Amino acid sequence: MMTLPFWAHTIRVRWFRAAAISVAGCALVHAQSSLEALARGYREKPTAINRAALLKFAAGHPSDPSGSLALLAAGAVSVENHRDAEALTTLRLLARRLPTLADYAAFAVASAEAGNGDFEAATKSASSVWSFQPKSPLATKAILLAAKAYSDSNSPKQALALLQQHYNALPQPQADLAMAKAFEAAADPVRAVVYYQRVYYGYPTSSESAQAETAAVKLRPAMGANYPPSMPQSMLARALKLLDNKQASKARAELENLIPLLSGPEKELARVRVGVADYVAKDYAGAFRYLKALDLATPEADAERLYYVLAAARRLKNIDEVNSTLAALARKYPQSRWRLEAVVTSANYYVLENQPSQYEPLFRACYEAFPNDPQAAGCHWKATWFAYLLRRSDAADLLRQHLRSFPQSEHGAASLYYLGRLAETSKDNAAARSYYDEIGRIFPNYYYTTLARERLKTVGRTEASPKTAEFLKALTLRSSNRVLSFDPSAASKYRLERARLLSSAALDDWAETELRFGAQNEDQPAVFAMELAELATRNDAPDKGLRWIKRYVPGYLMLPIDAAPVRFWQLAFPLPFRADLENNARERSLDPYVLAALIRQESEFNPKALSRAKAYGLTQIMPPTGRELSRRLKVTPYTTNSLFLPAINLKLGAYYFRSLLDSLEGKVEATLASYNAGRSRAVAWMSWGEFREPSEYVETIPFSETRDYVQSVLRNADVYRRIYGERKPVIDIGASVEQPPAKKAAPKRRTTTPKKG
């Protein structure tokens, strides 16, 4: 027998140890994969067979976390389906086997115990949730659950003590509704009604409001004179909140009933808001007649009345009345916010009518009379843009003034860009370079940044201008904290681990709860936004993932591309259905990144997106357009719901975009404007100026939604190109197709796509 040297024995031992670890790791991964499949199957179809399979898995993994997670998943699904005794049988097998998720297990147990009528046990189990450290995302739910259990077990004083102890941390109106129920259970109907009224009047559009109203009405007969009267101020606040939420008819009825109970400024406000309700309900003629006839003594109410008289007159195309009302506001209430609103409303009306001689002085009045109002920056920009478009000699001064006076303006990048273009016209390439470099430094992922990058190629390697650099240095242009850590801290790692364990058991709603809590309470929202986006993407919802990033990293566009992981950008700019998208882009000679960018703005890549205007799917196609295109392209079988199928929607959408592009002579910016606002408008806007470059056309678009849309799509395309690889655009103006059916004239109102971001 050959004797191995010592070093060979060492290598062999290490090899066997590594092999054992590898096998164990593979086994764990396999177990987790099996667990998720079984748990998801049971959750989607909670049958006895699926439950038995999950419990069998748990029994086969008694000593590793996957077995405990299987029990938690089985118990949670039973609780969801109100099979509380079954849930308790399962969850009690957990005991202390899952300490990392003890709060989730305890909450499930407490929910099952409460559902099973064991209120004393439920309060005890729930208490371990809100005392859990680090703080559990389920703490407030557990407090509300325990309070209800106390009330249901004839211990309302304990419920009240618990709610009062944690009142400031509890969500509203759930906390006030729980307080009301506890007071009612404690035989204190007066305070119960007070809290029911808080819910009813303070949160009129919530589901709890209706519950509170029903409960209070039941108490009233027995209370007689002891019933707390409703305060007119609370009633007015409720009516105004209804109006703010566009429930105009309901608000109007409540205001009319309330007016006799009010006096002074509150009464006059209510009288005005009756007319505002008519305006919100689009009864412009009725609103005009009513408000015009009102005689008010309170300046604030009268100023608001005059504003809505003007707004209704504008809707009715009564321009003489608009102008006379505007003059009355300037004369009687020159510093009123309602005068400012009237000035801006009138100016925007003249913008839509392309009457610069009318809107330019109004915008000037806006920023001169109200220089500190947030709207002043937009007004100044409109006046500045008018000067630039007319090639006036004061355009450069106005652009510089805009940067100095409104350094946080959303038009900062545009101001820098057009200063650069004016510098180029003056053959001052050094100054132009300074402006373009500044755009890239401050606004790394903006529409004007892509344009500045191209202009730098023309300007060349000229040294930056010292004079311009000095001007720029003195500015405090808007910027966000562009240094974000994507390396999880210990606290973040802990919550990430918990979320991943929950997700591995198909408890994705709890995983999302954990991650959202982390994003809101830990100091690394970007880390949790990424994990939320990953979770959504794994569940075939990249649109939801994109929205998580927008929500928790609102300044993400201010991050240079190399300041965040590539995966972050892929989640923020997803590219699902990539093969179909690229094939259709290639077939129609389109830039695939422009098509991807359009889809991101239209539907955020949600194939089931349906807008309020009934536009369908990825590229948001209207049903009549879809039917016509399907006939042209011989897509059979076809129904309107076919637009929810990515392959069909991409085929029709690419063809439609190509058609619009050809009809507009290859002008991409006008094509995008047409896609959003309708072709006739896009064509009309092309005649509004002598545009030297496409960006001037874009900046002149009068609809802020459409202007933002065009800029966002082109910006998106640039980011897509940088993330997924440089590729020469393949837009071929010469490759024409048949003209598309006419698209609707009005801009689409979407439920899935924000204006920006």
Short mmCIF file of C-alpha atoms in Angstrom, two decimals, residues 225-458:
data_model
loop_
_atom_site.label_atom_id
_atom_site.label_comp_id
_atom_site.label_asym_id
_atom_site.label_seq_id
_atom_site.Cartn_x
_atom_site.Cartn_y
_atom_site.Cartn_z
CA ALA A 225 -79.61 65.20 24.67
CA ASN A 226 -76.25 63.77 25.67
CA TYR A 227 -75.30 63.17 22.04
CA PRO A 228 -72.34 65.46 21.24
CA PRO A 229 -73.40 68.01 18.61
CA SER A 230 -71.41 68.22 15.42
CA MET A 231 -69.30 71.36 15.25
CA PRO A 232 -69.93 73.48 12.14
CA GLN A 233 -66.17 73.95 11.72
CA SER A 234 -65.70 70.17 11.54
CA MET A 235 -68.58 69.89 9.10
CA LEU A 236 -67.03 72.59 6.92
CA ALA A 237 -63.64 70.86 7.01
CA ARG A 238 -65.29 67.63 5.84
CA ALA A 239 -67.08 69.34 2.96
CA LEU A 240 -63.89 71.06 1.84
CA LYS A 241 -61.99 67.76 1.91
CA LEU A 242 -64.68 66.16 -0.22
CA LEU A 243 -64.31 69.02 -2.69
CA ASP A 244 -60.52 68.64 -2.72
CA ASN A 245 -61.10 64.98 -3.63
CA LYS A 246 -63.32 65.95 -6.59
CA GLN A 247 -66.52 64.69 -4.94
CA ALA A 248 -68.22 67.84 -6.11
CA SER A 249 -71.92 66.96 -5.86
CA LYS A 250 -71.55 65.52 -2.36
CA ALA A 251 -69.50 68.51 -1.23
CA ARG A 252 -72.01 70.96 -2.70
CA ALA A 253 -74.93 69.34 -0.88
CA GLU A 254 -73.11 69.40 2.45
CA LEU A 255 -72.03 73.01 1.96
CA GLU A 256 -75.58 74.17 1.19
CA ASN A 257 -76.91 72.46 4.33
CA LEU A 258 -74.09 73.95 6.35
CA ILE A 259 -74.30 77.61 5.29
CA PRO A 260 -77.20 78.50 7.67
CA LEU A 261 -75.12 77.20 10.61
CA LEU A 262 -72.06 79.34 9.83
CA SER A 263 -71.25 83.00 10.19
CA GLY A 264 -68.51 85.45 9.26
CA PRO A 265 -65.56 84.38 7.07
CA GLU A 266 -66.45 80.68 7.35
CA LYS A 267 -69.92 81.32 5.95
CA GLU A 268 -68.54 83.34 3.07
CA LEU A 269 -65.96 80.64 2.32
CA ALA A 270 -68.72 78.02 2.22
CA ARG A 271 -70.79 80.20 -0.13
CA VAL A 272 -67.86 80.56 -2.52
CA ARG A 273 -67.09 76.86 -2.43
CA VAL A 274 -70.64 76.03 -3.55
CA GLY A 275 -69.75 77.76 -6.81
CA VAL A 276 -66.35 76.06 -6.85
CA ALA A 277 -68.17 72.72 -6.60
CA ASP A 278 -70.10 73.62 -9.76
CA TYR A 279 -66.80 74.48 -11.46
CA VAL A 280 -65.20 71.19 -10.37
CA ALA A 281 -68.28 69.38 -11.71
CA LYS A 282 -67.62 71.16 -15.05
CA ASP A 283 -70.83 73.17 -14.86
CA TYR A 284 -68.94 76.27 -15.96
CA ALA A 285 -72.01 78.29 -16.91
CA GLY A 286 -73.67 77.54 -13.58
CA ALA A 287 -70.50 78.36 -11.65
CA PHE A 288 -70.12 81.65 -13.53
CA ARG A 289 -73.70 82.77 -12.89
CA TYR A 290 -73.63 81.81 -9.23
CA LEU A 291 -70.24 83.34 -8.41
CA LYS A 292 -70.83 86.49 -10.46
CA ALA A 293 -73.95 87.23 -8.41
CA LEU A 294 -72.34 86.69 -4.99
CA ASP A 295 -71.81 89.75 -2.83
CA LEU A 296 -69.12 89.13 -0.21
CA ALA A 297 -67.50 91.26 2.49
CA THR A 298 -64.48 89.11 3.30
CA PRO A 299 -61.48 90.00 1.08
CA GLU A 300 -60.07 86.44 0.95
CA ALA A 301 -63.41 84.92 -0.02
CA ASP A 302 -64.08 87.66 -2.56
CA ALA A 303 -60.64 87.20 -4.13
CA GLU A 304 -61.31 83.47 -4.48
CA ARG A 305 -64.73 84.24 -5.96
CA LEU A 306 -63.16 86.49 -8.58
CA TYR A 307 -60.58 83.87 -9.48
CA TYR A 308 -63.26 81.25 -10.18
CA VAL A 309 -65.34 83.79 -12.09
CA LEU A 310 -62.29 84.26 -14.31
CA ALA A 311 -61.62 80.52 -14.56
CA ALA A 312 -65.23 79.79 -15.54
CA ALA A 313 -65.24 82.67 -18.04
CA ARG A 314 -62.07 81.27 -19.62
CA ARG A 315 -63.74 77.88 -20.02
CA LEU A 316 -66.71 79.64 -21.62
CA LYS A 317 -64.36 81.59 -23.97
CA ASN A 318 -65.61 84.89 -22.54
CA ILE A 319 -62.31 86.71 -22.88
CA ASP A 320 -63.74 90.17 -22.12
CA GLU A 321 -64.91 88.86 -18.76
CA VAL A 322 -61.52 87.23 -18.17
CA ASN A 323 -59.71 90.52 -18.76
CA SER A 324 -62.09 92.63 -16.68
CA THR A 325 -61.92 90.17 -13.78
CA LEU A 326 -58.14 90.09 -13.99
CA ALA A 327 -58.11 93.89 -13.77
CA ALA A 328 -60.47 93.80 -10.79
CA LEU A 329 -58.18 91.41 -8.94
CA ALA A 330 -55.15 93.60 -9.65
CA ARG A 331 -57.02 96.66 -8.41
CA LYS A 332 -58.68 95.20 -5.30
CA TYR A 333 -56.33 92.40 -4.20
CA PRO A 334 -52.92 92.97 -5.81
CA GLN A 335 -51.03 90.66 -3.43
CA SER A 336 -53.64 87.94 -3.09
CA ARG A 337 -52.66 84.41 -4.04
CA TRP A 338 -55.89 84.32 -6.05
CA ARG A 339 -54.62 87.19 -8.18
CA LEU A 340 -51.44 85.18 -8.80
CA GLU A 341 -53.48 82.14 -9.81
CA ALA A 342 -55.57 84.30 -12.12
CA VAL A 343 -52.48 85.79 -13.76
CA VAL A 344 -50.94 82.35 -14.36
CA THR A 345 -54.23 80.87 -15.58
CA SER A 346 -54.72 83.72 -18.04
CA ALA A 347 -51.13 83.57 -19.23
CA ASN A 348 -51.36 79.83 -19.86
CA TYR A 349 -54.57 80.36 -21.80
CA TYR A 350 -52.76 82.75 -24.14
CA VAL A 351 -49.87 80.28 -24.43
CA LEU A 352 -52.30 77.67 -25.72
CA GLU A 353 -53.66 80.23 -28.15
CA ASN A 354 -50.10 81.14 -29.25
CA GLN A 355 -50.54 84.81 -28.41
CA PRO A 356 -47.13 85.85 -27.01
CA SER A 357 -48.00 89.54 -26.92
CA GLN A 358 -50.71 88.64 -24.40
CA TYR A 359 -48.93 86.05 -22.26
CA GLU A 360 -45.47 87.64 -21.99
CA PRO A 361 -46.59 90.66 -19.88
CA LEU A 362 -48.68 88.38 -17.69
CA PHE A 363 -45.76 86.09 -16.94
CA ARG A 364 -43.67 89.17 -16.21
CA ALA A 365 -46.34 90.42 -13.79
CA CYS A 366 -46.28 87.03 -12.09
CA TYR A 367 -42.58 87.00 -11.20
CA GLU A 368 -42.34 90.74 -10.56
CA ALA A 369 -45.35 90.91 -8.20
CA PHE A 370 -44.75 87.54 -6.55
CA PRO A 371 -40.97 86.97 -6.71
CA ASN A 372 -40.91 84.59 -3.75
CA ASP A 373 -43.77 82.38 -4.84
CA PRO A 374 -42.85 78.91 -6.15
CA GLN A 375 -44.62 79.73 -9.42
CA ALA A 376 -42.36 82.72 -10.06
CA ALA A 377 -39.59 80.55 -11.53
CA GLY A 378 -41.93 79.04 -14.12
CA CYS A 379 -43.28 82.45 -15.04
CA HIS A 380 -39.79 83.88 -15.43
CA TRP A 381 -38.80 80.96 -17.62
CA LYS A 382 -41.79 81.43 -19.93
CA ALA A 383 -40.89 85.10 -20.42
CA THR A 384 -37.23 84.19 -20.89
CA TRP A 385 -38.03 81.52 -23.44
CA PHE A 386 -40.17 83.98 -25.38
CA ALA A 387 -37.19 86.34 -25.56
CA TYR A 388 -34.85 83.55 -26.67
CA LEU A 389 -37.19 82.27 -29.34
CA LEU A 390 -37.52 85.76 -30.81
CA ARG A 391 -33.67 86.06 -30.77
CA ARG A 392 -33.98 89.20 -28.65
CA SER A 393 -30.79 90.90 -27.52
CA ASP A 394 -31.74 90.54 -23.84
CA ALA A 395 -32.15 86.73 -24.03
CA ALA A 396 -28.71 85.95 -22.60
CA ASP A 397 -29.23 88.39 -19.72
CA LEU A 398 -32.60 86.82 -18.93
CA LEU A 399 -31.11 83.32 -19.00
CA ARG A 400 -28.38 84.38 -16.58
CA GLN A 401 -30.94 86.16 -14.41
CA HIS A 402 -33.01 82.98 -14.29
CA LEU A 403 -30.04 81.03 -12.95
CA ARG A 404 -29.21 83.70 -10.38
CA SER A 405 -32.75 84.39 -9.18
CA PHE A 406 -34.11 80.86 -9.34
CA PRO A 407 -31.15 78.51 -8.74
CA GLN A 408 -33.49 75.66 -7.76
CA SER A 409 -35.60 76.01 -10.90
CA GLU A 410 -36.42 72.92 -12.92
CA HIS A 411 -35.32 74.94 -15.97
CA GLY A 412 -31.71 75.21 -14.83
CA ALA A 413 -30.41 72.70 -17.36
CA ALA A 414 -32.31 74.43 -20.19
CA SER A 415 -30.93 77.82 -19.15
CA LEU A 416 -27.37 76.51 -19.22
CA TYR A 417 -27.89 74.78 -22.56
CA TYR A 418 -29.27 77.82 -24.35
CA LEU A 419 -26.57 80.05 -22.86
CA GLY A 420 -24.16 77.58 -24.43
CA ARG A 421 -25.93 77.81 -27.77
CA LEU A 422 -25.79 81.62 -27.66
CA ALA A 423 -22.09 81.43 -26.82
CA GLU A 424 -21.55 79.17 -29.84
CA THR A 425 -23.39 81.68 -32.03
CA SER A 426 -21.00 84.35 -30.75
CA LYS A 427 -18.02 82.09 -31.57
CA ASP A 428 -17.20 81.87 -27.85
CA ASN A 429 -16.56 78.12 -27.68
CA ALA A 430 -14.76 78.44 -24.36
CA ALA A 431 -17.90 79.81 -22.70
CA ALA A 432 -20.07 77.25 -24.49
CA ARG A 433 -17.88 74.44 -23.18
CA SER A 434 -18.18 75.78 -19.62
CA TYR A 435 -21.98 75.80 -19.83
CA TYR A 436 -22.16 72.32 -21.34
CA ASP A 437 -19.74 70.88 -18.80
CA GLU A 438 -21.81 72.36 -16.00
CA ILE A 439 -24.95 70.66 -17.29
CA GLY A 440 -23.22 67.27 -17.21
CA ARG A 441 -21.90 67.92 -13.71
CA ILE A 442 -25.16 69.08 -12.13
CA PHE A 443 -27.75 67.22 -14.23
CA PRO A 444 -26.17 63.89 -15.26
CA ASN A 445 -29.32 62.25 -16.67
CA TYR A 446 -31.46 65.05 -18.09
CA TYR A 447 -32.74 65.70 -21.59
CA TYR A 448 -30.48 68.72 -22.00
CA THR A 449 -27.51 66.71 -20.79
CA THR A 450 -27.75 64.46 -23.83
CA LEU A 451 -27.87 67.54 -26.07
CA ALA A 452 -24.92 69.16 -24.28
CA ARG A 453 -22.87 66.00 -24.71
CA GLU A 454 -23.39 66.20 -28.48
CA ARG A 455 -22.60 69.93 -28.57
CA LEU A 456 -19.30 69.28 -26.79
CA LYS A 457 -18.22 67.21 -29.79
CA THR A 458 -18.73 70.29 -31.96
#
